[in-house]
Tab-separated table of C-alpha atoms in Angstrom:
chain	number	residue	atom	x	y	z
A	14	MET	CA	-31.686	-17.127	85.916
A	15	ILE	CA	-30.625	-13.338	86.746
A	16	THR	CA	-26.814	-12.482	87.154
A	17	VAL	CA	-26.583	-9.361	89.167
A	18	SER	CA	-22.547	-8.006	90.027
A	19	PHE	CA	-21.436	-8.476	94.207
A	20	ALA	CA	-21.423	-4.393	93.873
A	21	THR	CA	-24.477	-4.024	92.711
A	22	MET	CA	-26.408	-6.613	94.552
A	23	GLN	CA	-24.512	-4.957	98.004
A	24	ALA	CA	-25.241	-1.123	96.616
A	25	ALA	CA	-28.879	-1.949	96.274
A	26	LEU	CA	-29.566	-3.353	99.340
A	27	LEU	CA	-27.773	-1.133	101.236
A	28	CYS	CA	-30.702	1.616	99.545
A	29	ALA	CA	-32.993	-0.166	100.473
A	30	ALA	CA	-35.640	0.744	102.851
A	31	LYS	CA	-35.665	-0.893	106.603
A	32	LYS	CA	-39.144	-1.207	108.157
A	33	GLU	CA	-41.109	1.258	106.377
A	34	ILE	CA	-44.592	1.319	106.473
A	35	ARG	CA	-44.027	1.066	102.409
A	36	TYR	CA	-43.412	-2.635	102.676
A	37	ALA	CA	-42.909	-2.590	98.590
A	38	MET	CA	-39.858	-0.074	99.036
A	39	GLU	CA	-37.495	-2.934	101.344
A	40	GLY	CA	-37.538	-4.930	98.112
A	41	VAL	CA	-35.102	-4.890	94.915
A	42	LEU	CA	-36.754	-4.469	91.529
A	43	ILE	CA	-35.408	-6.125	88.671
A	44	THR	CA	-37.738	-5.254	85.547
A	45	PRO	CA	-37.645	-6.960	82.484
A	46	GLN	CA	-35.270	-4.176	81.116
A	47	GLY	CA	-32.375	-6.068	82.649
A	48	ASP	CA	-32.839	-3.177	85.731
A	49	VAL	CA	-31.803	-3.195	89.419
A	50	VAL	CA	-33.697	-0.745	91.544
A	51	SER	CA	-33.790	-0.068	95.126
A	52	THR	CA	-35.572	2.953	97.273
A	53	ASP	CA	-36.065	4.226	100.703
A	54	GLY	CA	-37.684	7.448	99.754
A	55	ALA	CA	-34.612	9.843	99.911
A	56	VAL	CA	-32.309	7.754	98.295
A	57	MET	CA	-32.803	5.206	95.215
A	58	LEU	CA	-29.998	3.070	92.884
A	59	THR	CA	-30.494	1.891	89.718
A	60	GLY	CA	-28.228	-0.239	87.922
A	61	LYS	CA	-28.206	-2.748	85.330
A	62	THR	CA	-27.782	-6.840	85.726
A	63	LEU	CA	-24.513	-8.932	84.095
A	64	GLU	CA	-26.923	-11.366	82.921
A	65	GLY	CA	-30.418	-12.093	82.047
A	66	ALA	CA	-33.417	-10.545	83.522
A	67	PRO	CA	-37.231	-11.451	84.355
A	68	ASP	CA	-40.198	-11.568	82.010
A	69	GLU	CA	-41.830	-9.202	84.441
A	70	ASP	CA	-41.507	-7.318	87.444
A	71	TYR	CA	-39.362	-9.325	90.326
A	72	LEU	CA	-39.374	-7.549	93.989
A	73	PHE	CA	-37.823	-9.558	96.376
A	74	LYS	CA	-36.057	-9.270	99.950
A	75	LEU	CA	-33.857	-11.265	101.435
A	76	THR	CA	-34.568	-13.265	104.470
A	77	LEU	CA	-31.207	-13.221	106.009
A	78	LYS	CA	-28.043	-10.800	105.526
A	79	PRO	CA	-25.940	-11.733	102.569
A	80	PRO	CA	-22.340	-13.429	102.836
A	81	VAL	CA	-19.992	-10.647	103.258
A	82	LYS	CA	-17.590	-11.717	100.332
A	83	TYR	CA	-18.729	-13.160	97.245
A	84	ASP	CA	-18.089	-12.609	93.358
A	85	HIS	CA	-21.715	-12.402	92.271
A	86	ALA	CA	-25.179	-13.360	92.885
A	87	VAL	CA	-27.643	-16.217	90.484
A	88	ILE	CA	-31.456	-15.287	91.158
A	89	ASP	CA	-33.602	-18.101	90.413
A	90	THR	CA	-36.658	-16.065	90.038
A	91	GLU	CA	-38.847	-19.898	89.453
A	92	ARG	CA	-37.826	-21.051	93.160
A	93	ASN	CA	-37.092	-16.977	94.670
A	94	VAL	CA	-33.291	-18.326	96.141
A	95	VAL	CA	-30.314	-15.926	95.561
A	96	TRP	CA	-26.939	-18.029	95.581
A	97	PHE	CA	-24.112	-15.625	96.562
A	98	VAL	CA	-21.529	-17.400	94.607
A	99	ASN	CA	-17.628	-17.186	95.550
A	100	GLY	CA	-15.256	-18.755	93.206
A	101	ASP	CA	-16.435	-22.149	93.605
A	102	VAL	CA	-18.548	-22.327	96.644
A	103	SER	CA	-22.021	-21.025	97.162
A	104	THR	CA	-24.720	-19.652	99.689
A	105	SER	CA	-28.558	-19.731	98.507
A	106	ILE	CA	-30.727	-17.089	100.505
A	107	THR	CA	-34.219	-18.038	99.706
A	108	ALA	CA	-36.021	-14.875	98.394
A	109	THR	CA	-39.166	-13.670	99.838
A	110	VAL	CA	-41.269	-12.241	96.935
A	111	ILE	CA	-43.227	-9.201	97.848
A	112	ASP	CA	-46.859	-8.924	96.546
A	113	GLY	CA	-46.504	-5.157	96.718
A	114	LYS	CA	-46.263	-1.880	93.663
A	115	PHE	CA	-43.229	-0.215	94.053
A	116	PRO	CA	-42.790	3.641	93.500
A	117	ARG	CA	-42.618	4.298	89.666
A	118	TRP	CA	-38.918	4.985	90.281
A	119	GLU	CA	-38.837	5.788	86.076
A	120	ARG	CA	-40.222	9.005	86.432
A	121	LEU	CA	-37.369	10.424	88.702
A	122	ILE	CA	-35.033	9.772	85.651
A	123	LEU	CA	-36.284	10.938	83.115
A	124	THR	CA	-35.458	14.964	83.009
A	125	PHE	CA	-31.950	16.322	84.633
A	126	ASN	CA	-29.969	19.585	83.933
A	127	THR	CA	-26.551	20.675	83.639
A	128	ALA	CA	-26.534	22.559	87.228
A	129	ASP	CA	-25.969	26.230	87.157
A	130	THR	CA	-23.951	27.203	90.604
A	131	VAL	CA	-26.365	26.051	93.061
A	132	SER	CA	-26.592	25.048	97.333
A	133	LEU	CA	-27.902	22.011	97.960
A	134	GLY	CA	-27.098	20.547	101.355
A	135	PHE	CA	-27.209	16.209	102.271
A	136	GLY	CA	-28.411	14.453	105.320
A	137	THR	CA	-25.036	13.486	106.654
A	138	LYS	CA	-26.941	9.957	106.817
A	139	TYR	CA	-27.248	9.660	103.716
A	140	LEU	CA	-23.289	11.217	102.433
A	141	MET	CA	-21.568	7.784	104.223
A	142	LEU	CA	-24.089	6.073	102.737
A	143	LEU	CA	-22.301	7.626	99.004
A	144	GLY	CA	-19.268	6.838	101.127
A	145	LYS	CA	-19.610	3.176	100.985
A	146	LEU	CA	-21.156	3.101	97.851
A	147	SER	CA	-18.145	4.987	96.065
A	148	LYS	CA	-15.869	2.669	97.948
A	149	MET	CA	-18.324	-0.690	95.975
A	150	PHE	CA	-17.524	0.717	92.841
A	151	GLY	CA	-14.022	2.743	93.127
A	152	SER	CA	-15.504	6.361	91.879
A	153	ALA	CA	-18.440	8.831	92.646
A	154	VAL	CA	-19.515	11.664	90.380
A	155	LEU	CA	-22.127	13.952	90.824
A	156	LEU	CA	-23.254	14.332	87.544
A	157	GLU	CA	-26.510	15.844	87.454
A	158	THR	CA	-29.159	17.765	89.283
A	159	GLY	CA	-32.814	18.533	88.916
A	160	GLN	CA	-34.450	21.982	87.966
A	161	SER	CA	-33.656	23.465	90.490
A	162	ASN	CA	-31.997	23.476	94.390
A	163	ALA	CA	-35.067	21.777	95.669
A	164	ASP	CA	-34.584	18.949	93.224
A	165	VAL	CA	-33.286	15.374	93.277
A	166	THR	CA	-29.097	15.227	92.683
A	167	ARG	CA	-27.858	11.660	90.677
A	168	TRP	CA	-24.427	10.824	91.435
A	169	THR	CA	-22.527	8.064	88.832
A	170	MET	CA	-20.954	5.409	90.299
A	171	LYS	CA	-19.001	3.471	87.888
A	172	ARG	CA	-16.771	0.607	88.386
A	173	LEU	CA	-13.607	0.049	86.322
A	174	GLU	CA	-11.164	-3.141	85.099
A	175	PRO	CA	-8.146	-2.185	87.360
A	176	ASP	CA	-6.087	-2.758	84.327
A	177	THR	CA	-7.164	-1.262	80.938
A	178	LYS	CA	-9.425	1.061	82.990
A	179	SER	CA	-12.825	0.612	80.888
A	180	VAL	CA	-15.863	0.640	82.466
A	181	ILE	CA	-16.825	-2.478	83.786
A	182	GLU	CA	-20.803	-1.188	85.536
A	183	THR	CA	-22.561	1.570	85.991
A	184	VAL	CA	-24.720	2.692	88.575
A	185	TYR	CA	-27.085	5.756	89.059
A	186	VAL	CA	-27.952	6.964	92.758
A	187	TYR	CA	-30.540	9.214	92.978
A	188	LEU	CA	-30.553	11.250	96.550
A	189	MET	CA	-32.716	14.234	97.233
A	190	PRO	CA	-31.195	16.815	99.043
A	191	CYS	CA	-32.212	18.451	102.574
A	192	ARG	CA	-32.691	22.234	103.812
A	193	ILE	CA	-29.689	23.628	105.992
């Protein structure tokens, strides 16, 4: 069983492609290292599971929309079911395993340099998505850009414990800039 927080699961589902010809991008990937990854080709999210990891890459998509409110998701890779747990109540949704090759996402995150002053453009669709994601985590910070202003940018989002302000979880969102 794999446990993923509400914020990470919702963010991953938001960043996954919709009706994509490259159908593997419509899913959420969970790796044996506990990485949670999704992309639509222009934006990519990476996060971590709270607990557990599959023995091999597990790429799935949900057959239905998840509930609006839940605390965390528990994924059963043996039965292909995702339970959305809210206190004592849970809702189960069947997960469809995607038999496809997920993009080689690790290549994107290998090299980053601290940005000098550069001009970057972003599509409003993705800025609105960043706004939704940052609301789930409580912050959004442009951390780094790639080698040039045409390369990908990485945004770090952290969810903090309200009382102590210690970091509960961190996800990274990779976003391709666009021409202005």
